[in-house]
Each structure stands twice: as structure tokens, then as C-alpha cells.
Amino acid sequence: MLSKDNKILIVGLGLIGGSYAEGLTKAGYTVGAITRSASTLEYALKKGIVASGATAVEENYLSGFDIIISGLYPTTLLEWVEQYQKWFKSGALLTDVTGVKGAIVSKIQDMLRGDVEFVGAHPMAGREVSGVQNADSRIFLGANYIVTPTERNSEDAIQKCEELGRILGFGNISRLSPERHDEIIGFLSQLTHCIAVSLMNCKEPGEMAGYTGDSFRDLTRIAKINDNMWPELFMLNKKELLEQMDLFRTEFLRLRTAIEEDDIATVRLMMQTSTERRKQFDK
Amino acid sequence: MLSKDNKILIVGLGLIGGSYAEGLTKAGYTVGAITRSASTLEYALKKGIVASGATAVEENYLSGFDIIISGLYPTTLLEWVEQYQKWFKSGALLTDVTGVKGAIVSKIQDMLRGDVEFVGAHPMAGREVSGVQNADSRIFLGANYIVTPTERNSEDAIQKCEELGRILGFGNISRLSPERHDEIIGFLSQLTHCIAVSLMNCKEPGEMAGYTGDSFRDLTRIAKINDNMWPELFMLNKKELLEQMDLFRTEFLRLRTAIEEDDIATVRLMMQTSTERRKQFDK
């Protein structure tokens, strides 16, 4: 289990990395950070979010940490591990926060030194803003935290990774295989973002904004989207995402055809199904 | 303008009709109701939502009201007006709460006696529950209230109809032609309900409910839908709705193709567009 003596490093102080740092510091852990931006580090130190930090990766600093949490985008994470794992402390635990797993977990485990371990994790939390200035560990309260271990992970490392989620206040901590994670996330998260983005691309808002109810606002909230991160997530889960998109297109076309053909029975049946199923998602 | 001497009748005490009755009574108006259900009427009288009521339409009762607000579904409203307008008080104002206008406004105005007036109105508020037991005029606070007058309406009647919206606490009261109303509502409301229903029809929730974030819940909230009312609204606005659905299908397919072809530039551009446009809908 984690002890307060475990020194924790956050690599990349964006919204999520910064919120991890803030929450773990508040919980009494000694947290350090590596970020390329001097102003980000200065801000985090000034606010007491981290106890120490560096703007470049150096052996002396990196080798002092027992837990390394990557707040990097997935492809950047792969490059970072390849380049710097040589300086990891022996016995260190590496984990991450990225929203795709199939494309990175096995690659990292394949390349990783035998005396350190990587356990993938996906904190399902976010906001429509980014950067350490918006960091706030309260975004994790009650949210889902999915750990994606493989048969190459030790139970001890998996439990440490789960403990991080508990310390940060996540409400539901669970384990999924990287493949099942990507299928579920492809449907629940990536597909919904695709829907919101497509809907907002349909037409200029113009006067419509004045006639908008909560339904439209709720449905399109995620259309304000980080256009650096999400294309990367989509590409790394392309096969699964395209399948989910096609599934949705089929159902949407089924409803459209029923409406066009005055097939009220099918329209009602689809509404009854959606009503029944949606109830299962009530908290 | 409306005076407290104006007696107001609500026809049909569902969620919206009941909330109108509750709000207008609270504002000091004398409100009556016609509803077929004896238990609904009993409930409304007991709760003090209405001052009087009837479970059948009778000349003596109906002819006593200056303002008649229909809380009926659109096709029922048409039949009701045809049958009972003979008993309307001379000079009475008739308005409604339905979410389609092109299919009903001109039909009602065509058939209506010359000494009474119909002004269409659409209170853009609702909940995922129905019935007078859930009536609560607070659902109107800050919401949109669209009046859809035609050249056959007097300015006085239009203003009275708008005043009802102000009394009930709506935040934004505006005028649109019935045709423009249906186009905007087809996109903002009907299309979004079609999307939510289709998405929930894609697959059984199963274990997914445990991994769901706020985005998915927000996007599918309206998938719990009244399967009596909405098919009727869809059919009465079919041409417009199908156009909006096809517009969405085109954009969704554009995004799908870009993802499939690794066309990151298009994916990012669509995300930048959606982010920019969505900001215009922030309250």
C-alpha cells in the first residue's frame, strides 16, 4: 500500500495532472512535478500544489520518485517513457491518465525495464477548460476511475494504483481490460463527443442561441473540446470508435426512416426502449 | 393588458397545464380547469392550484372565461376547438403550449369564430416526468417563451399572450413566425431528442452504467421521453425535422470519414468550429 514516505512525481501539469498534484498534496503526500513550462511550474509552486519541480528531465530529480504519474497525452507518454525510463528508480510504479488504453498499455509494458511496473488508469473527469490554473481535485469527487491492468501486473502495483484513485476522492474505482475499456469509452465518451461536435457543425448559431433550452445546452456542453488532445484519442482508438459511430448511424437512420414513413409504432418503441434504458443510468 | 378580473381557463392539466395553473393562481389570478380526469381535478382543487374545475365541457362553465389556455396535445387541440368554440365567450383569447406551430396555428385561425382570437405560444420548459402531481411553475423561471403570431392577430392579443409568459416567470419572451419557430425547434429540440433516443437504442446498458461520466448522462437525459406526445410532435413537423436530421447525418458522416482517413486537419477544424459556436450558447 502507499505510504506517506512514497514520493510522487507528476509529469505534465495540465488540468488533470495539476488536479492530481493538488489533491495528493492536500492529502499529505510529497508531490513533485516535471513540466516544460517555467510559468506553469512557478504557478504550481506558488500555490503550494507541488513541493518541488523541474522544467527539464534530469536523472538526479527523476530517480528520487517512487510513483510516477504521467499527465501527458498518449503519444507523448510513449516517447517520454522510451527516453527517460533509464532514470526511473528501481521498483518505481508508473501510471497514467489517458483516455485510450489498447494503444498504449502493451506498448509501454513491452518496452519497460523489468524492475519497474506500469499500470494504466483512466480518471473519467474533465472540464471545458485546461491548464494548471484550472486545476481542482474536486472534479474527481464521485467520478469513475478505471484501472486497466494486464497479466503482467502485480496485485500490489494494481492496488497502489487503485489507492491513488481513492485518495483523490473518486467515487467508483474499477478494473477493466484495456480492450474492454476502449470499447466502453468509445461508446460512452468518444461517440458522444463526436455527436456534440457534429451537431454544432450543422449551422451557425445566429439568433438560435436565444431560443435554446437546457436540453440543447446539456447535449452540446462537450462540443467545447480540446482540439489537440481529442483527435489523438480518436486516432488511437479508431477501429473501435468507427464501429460505435456506425452503430449510432444505423439507429439514427432507423428512427429517421420510421418518421418519414409515419411508422409511429417503431418511433414509440424506440422511445420506450430509450426511456427504459436511460433509467439504468440514473445515479 | 391582463387584469386580475380576467378569468383564466386551463384545458388539460398535465405537467405544463398544471404548472401554468399553479403559477397563475400564485400570481393572484382566478384560474379554472377542464380535465377529463376526476382524480386530477380533485388533486388540483385540494392543492389550491385551481379555484374551480369541470371534468366535462359545458357551455355555462366554458363561457365564463376571458383567457383559454390549452394544455392539450396539438391534434387534440384542433378537435377541441372545432367542437367547443361555439361556447367561447365573445372576445376571448385562446392560446396554447404545444411545441409545433406550422401545423396548427393557421388551421385554428382558419376555423375560429371572428369574435375570438388565437395566438400560438410555446413555453420551452419541461421535465422527464408528467402529470399535475409534478406541476411546478418554477420550471419556467428563466426559460424561453416563444409567441408565434400571424398577420391575423391584433397587437393587443399578442401582448396579452406575452404577458402570460412574464407572469409565469419566463426569462426570454420573443416572437417568431410559426414557420421559423418550427425550423428552430426542429433543430434545437426535436433533432436533439432524436439523437438521444437513437443513442440509447444502440446497446444494452449492462455494466456500462458503472463507467458513465456526466457527459453521457447530460447528453441522454432527454432520452427519457413521453412516447405519446413526441411522435405526434415529430409527425406534425415531419418535413422540417427530416431536413434537420439529414443535416446532422451529413456532418456526422463528415467527421466519421475524416477519422477513418486520418484527416486530422478536418477533425481539428470541426472541433474548433464546435468550440467557437458552442460558446455563443453559454448563458
Coordinates of C-alpha atoms in Angstrom, one line a residue, chain A residues 124 144 146 172 174-176 180 183-185 187-189 191-228 230-232 234-235 238 240-249 251-264 267-283, chain B residues 124 144 146 172 174-176 180 183-185 187-189 191-228 230-232 234-235 238 240-249 251-264 267-283:
Chain A
M124 CA -13.1 9.9 -16.0
N144 CA -15.2 7.0 -12.2
I146 CA -10.8 2.8 -14.3
N172 CA -16.3 4.3 -8.3
S174 CA -13.0 -0.5 -11.1
R175 CA -10.8 -2.7 -13.3
L176 CA -11.3 -3.4 -17.0
R180 CA -13.0 -3.6 -22.9
E183 CA -14.9 -0.4 -26.3
I184 CA -16.9 1.2 -23.4
I185 CA -15.1 4.5 -23.7
F187 CA -19.3 4.4 -26.9
L188 CA -19.8 6.4 -23.8
S189 CA -17.3 9.1 -24.3
L191 CA -19.0 8.8 -29.6
T192 CA -20.8 11.4 -27.5
H193 CA -18.1 13.9 -28.3
C194 CA -18.4 13.1 -32.0
I195 CA -22.2 13.7 -31.8
A196 CA -21.8 17.0 -30.0
V197 CA -19.1 18.2 -32.4
S198 CA -21.2 17.2 -35.5
L199 CA -24.3 18.8 -34.1
M200 CA -22.6 22.2 -33.6
N201 CA -21.2 22.0 -37.1
C202 CA -24.7 21.8 -38.6
K203 CA -25.3 25.6 -38.7
E204 CA -24.4 29.0 -37.5
P205 CA -26.0 29.7 -34.1
G206 CA -27.2 33.2 -35.1
E207 CA -30.5 34.0 -33.3
M208 CA -30.9 30.4 -32.2
A209 CA -29.0 30.9 -29.1
G210 CA -31.9 33.0 -27.8
Y211 CA -34.3 30.0 -28.2
T212 CA -32.2 27.3 -26.6
G213 CA -33.4 25.2 -23.8
D214 CA -31.4 23.2 -21.3
S215 CA -31.6 20.0 -23.4
F216 CA -29.6 21.5 -26.2
R217 CA -27.1 23.1 -23.8
D218 CA -26.6 19.8 -22.0
L219 CA -26.2 17.8 -25.1
T220 CA -23.6 20.2 -26.6
R221 CA -21.6 21.1 -23.5
I222 CA -18.8 18.8 -24.6
A223 CA -18.7 20.4 -28.0
K224 CA -16.3 22.8 -26.4
I225 CA -13.4 20.4 -26.9
N226 CA -9.6 20.3 -26.7
D227 CA -8.7 20.0 -30.4
N228 CA -5.1 19.0 -29.6
W230 CA -9.2 14.6 -28.8
P231 CA -8.0 13.9 -32.4
E232 CA -5.1 11.9 -30.8
F234 CA -9.8 9.3 -31.7
M235 CA -6.9 8.1 -33.9
K238 CA -10.0 4.4 -34.4
E240 CA -13.5 0.8 -32.0
L241 CA -14.7 4.4 -32.5
L242 CA -15.7 3.8 -36.1
E243 CA -17.7 0.8 -35.0
Q244 CA -19.6 2.8 -32.4
M245 CA -20.2 5.6 -34.8
D246 CA -21.7 3.1 -37.3
L247 CA -23.9 1.6 -34.7
F248 CA -25.2 5.0 -33.9
R249 CA -25.7 5.9 -37.6
E251 CA -30.1 3.5 -35.1
F252 CA -30.4 7.2 -36.2
L253 CA -31.3 6.1 -39.7
R254 CA -33.8 3.6 -38.3
L255 CA -35.6 6.4 -36.4
R256 CA -35.4 8.8 -39.5
T257 CA -37.0 6.1 -41.7
A258 CA -39.8 5.4 -39.2
I259 CA -40.6 9.1 -39.0
E260 CA -40.5 9.5 -42.8
E261 CA -42.8 6.5 -43.2
D262 CA -45.3 7.5 -40.5
D263 CA -44.3 4.3 -38.7
I264 CA -45.5 5.5 -35.3
V267 CA -40.9 5.6 -33.2
R268 CA -42.8 4.8 -30.0
L269 CA -40.9 1.5 -29.4
M270 CA -37.6 3.3 -29.8
M271 CA -38.7 5.9 -27.3
Q272 CA -39.9 3.3 -24.8
T273 CA -36.5 1.5 -25.2
S274 CA -34.6 4.7 -24.7
T275 CA -36.7 5.7 -21.7
E276 CA -36.2 2.3 -20.0
R277 CA -32.5 2.1 -20.7
R278 CA -31.8 5.6 -19.7
K279 CA -33.3 4.9 -16.2
Q280 CA -30.5 2.5 -15.6
F281 CA -28.0 5.4 -15.9
D282 CA -29.7 7.4 -13.1
K283 CA -27.3 7.9 -10.2
Chain B
M124 CA -39.8 25.9 -23.8
N144 CA -37.7 30.7 -23.2
I146 CA -41.9 31.9 -27.9
N172 CA -36.8 35.4 -22.5
S174 CA -39.9 36.5 -28.1
R175 CA -41.9 36.4 -31.3
L176 CA -41.3 34.1 -34.2
R180 CA -39.3 29.9 -38.3
E183 CA -37.4 25.3 -38.2
I184 CA -35.5 26.4 -35.0
I185 CA -37.4 23.9 -32.8
F187 CA -33.1 21.7 -34.9
L188 CA -32.7 22.7 -31.2
S189 CA -35.3 20.4 -29.7
L191 CA -33.3 16.7 -33.5
T192 CA -31.6 16.6 -30.1
H193 CA -34.4 14.3 -28.8
C194 CA -33.9 12.0 -31.9
I195 CA -30.2 11.9 -31.2
A196 CA -30.6 10.9 -27.6
V197 CA -33.2 8.3 -28.4
S198 CA -31.1 6.8 -31.1
L199 CA -28.0 6.7 -28.9
M200 CA -29.8 4.8 -26.1
N201 CA -31.1 2.3 -28.7
C202 CA -27.5 1.4 -29.7
K203 CA -26.9 -1.2 -27.0
E204 CA -28.0 -2.6 -23.7
P205 CA -26.5 -0.6 -20.8
G206 CA -25.3 -3.7 -18.9
E207 CA -22.2 -2.9 -16.9
M208 CA -21.7 0.4 -18.8
A209 CA -23.8 2.4 -16.4
G210 CA -20.9 2.0 -13.9
Y211 CA -18.5 3.7 -16.2
T212 CA -20.6 6.6 -17.3
G213 CA -19.5 10.2 -16.8
D214 CA -21.6 13.4 -16.7
S215 CA -21.2 13.9 -20.5
F216 CA -23.1 10.8 -21.4
R217 CA -25.8 11.4 -18.7
D218 CA -26.2 15.0 -19.8
L219 CA -26.5 14.0 -23.5
T220 CA -29.0 11.3 -22.9
R221 CA -31.2 13.0 -20.2
I222 CA -33.9 13.7 -22.8
A223 CA -33.9 10.0 -23.9
K224 CA -36.5 9.5 -21.1
I225 CA -39.2 10.8 -23.3
N226 CA -43.0 10.9 -23.4
D227 CA -43.8 8.4 -26.1
N228 CA -47.4 9.7 -26.5
W230 CA -43.3 13.3 -29.1
P231 CA -44.3 11.0 -32.0
E232 CA -47.2 13.4 -32.6
F234 CA -42.4 14.7 -34.9
M235 CA -45.2 13.9 -37.4
K238 CA -42.0 16.0 -40.3
E240 CA -38.6 20.3 -41.2
L241 CA -37.4 17.5 -38.8
L242 CA -36.2 15.3 -41.6
E243 CA -34.2 18.1 -43.1
Q244 CA -32.5 18.8 -39.7
M245 CA -31.8 15.1 -39.3
D246 CA -30.2 14.9 -42.7
L247 CA -28.1 18.0 -42.0
F248 CA -26.8 16.2 -38.9
R249 CA -26.2 13.0 -40.7
E251 CA -21.9 16.4 -40.6
F252 CA -21.6 13.2 -38.6
L253 CA -20.5 11.3 -41.7
R254 CA -18.0 14.1 -42.5
L255 CA -16.4 13.6 -39.1
R256 CA -16.5 9.8 -39.5
T257 CA -14.8 10.0 -42.8
A258 CA -12.1 12.3 -41.5
I259 CA -11.4 10.0 -38.6
E260 CA -11.3 6.9 -40.9
E261 CA -8.9 8.7 -43.3
D262 CA -6.6 10.1 -40.6
D263 CA -7.6 13.5 -41.8
I264 CA -6.6 15.3 -38.6
V267 CA -11.2 16.7 -37.3
R268 CA -9.5 19.6 -35.7
L269 CA -11.3 22.2 -37.8
M270 CA -14.7 20.7 -36.9
M271 CA -13.7 20.8 -33.2
Q272 CA -12.6 24.4 -33.4
T273 CA -15.9 25.3 -35.1
S274 CA -17.9 23.4 -32.5
T275 CA -15.9 25.0 -29.6
E276 CA -16.4 28.5 -31.1
R277 CA -20.1 28.1 -31.8
R278 CA -20.9 26.4 -28.5
K279 CA -19.5 29.5 -26.7
Q280 CA -22.3 31.5 -28.2
F281 CA -24.9 29.3 -26.3
D282 CA -23.3 30.0 -22.9
K283 CA -25.8 31.8 -20.7

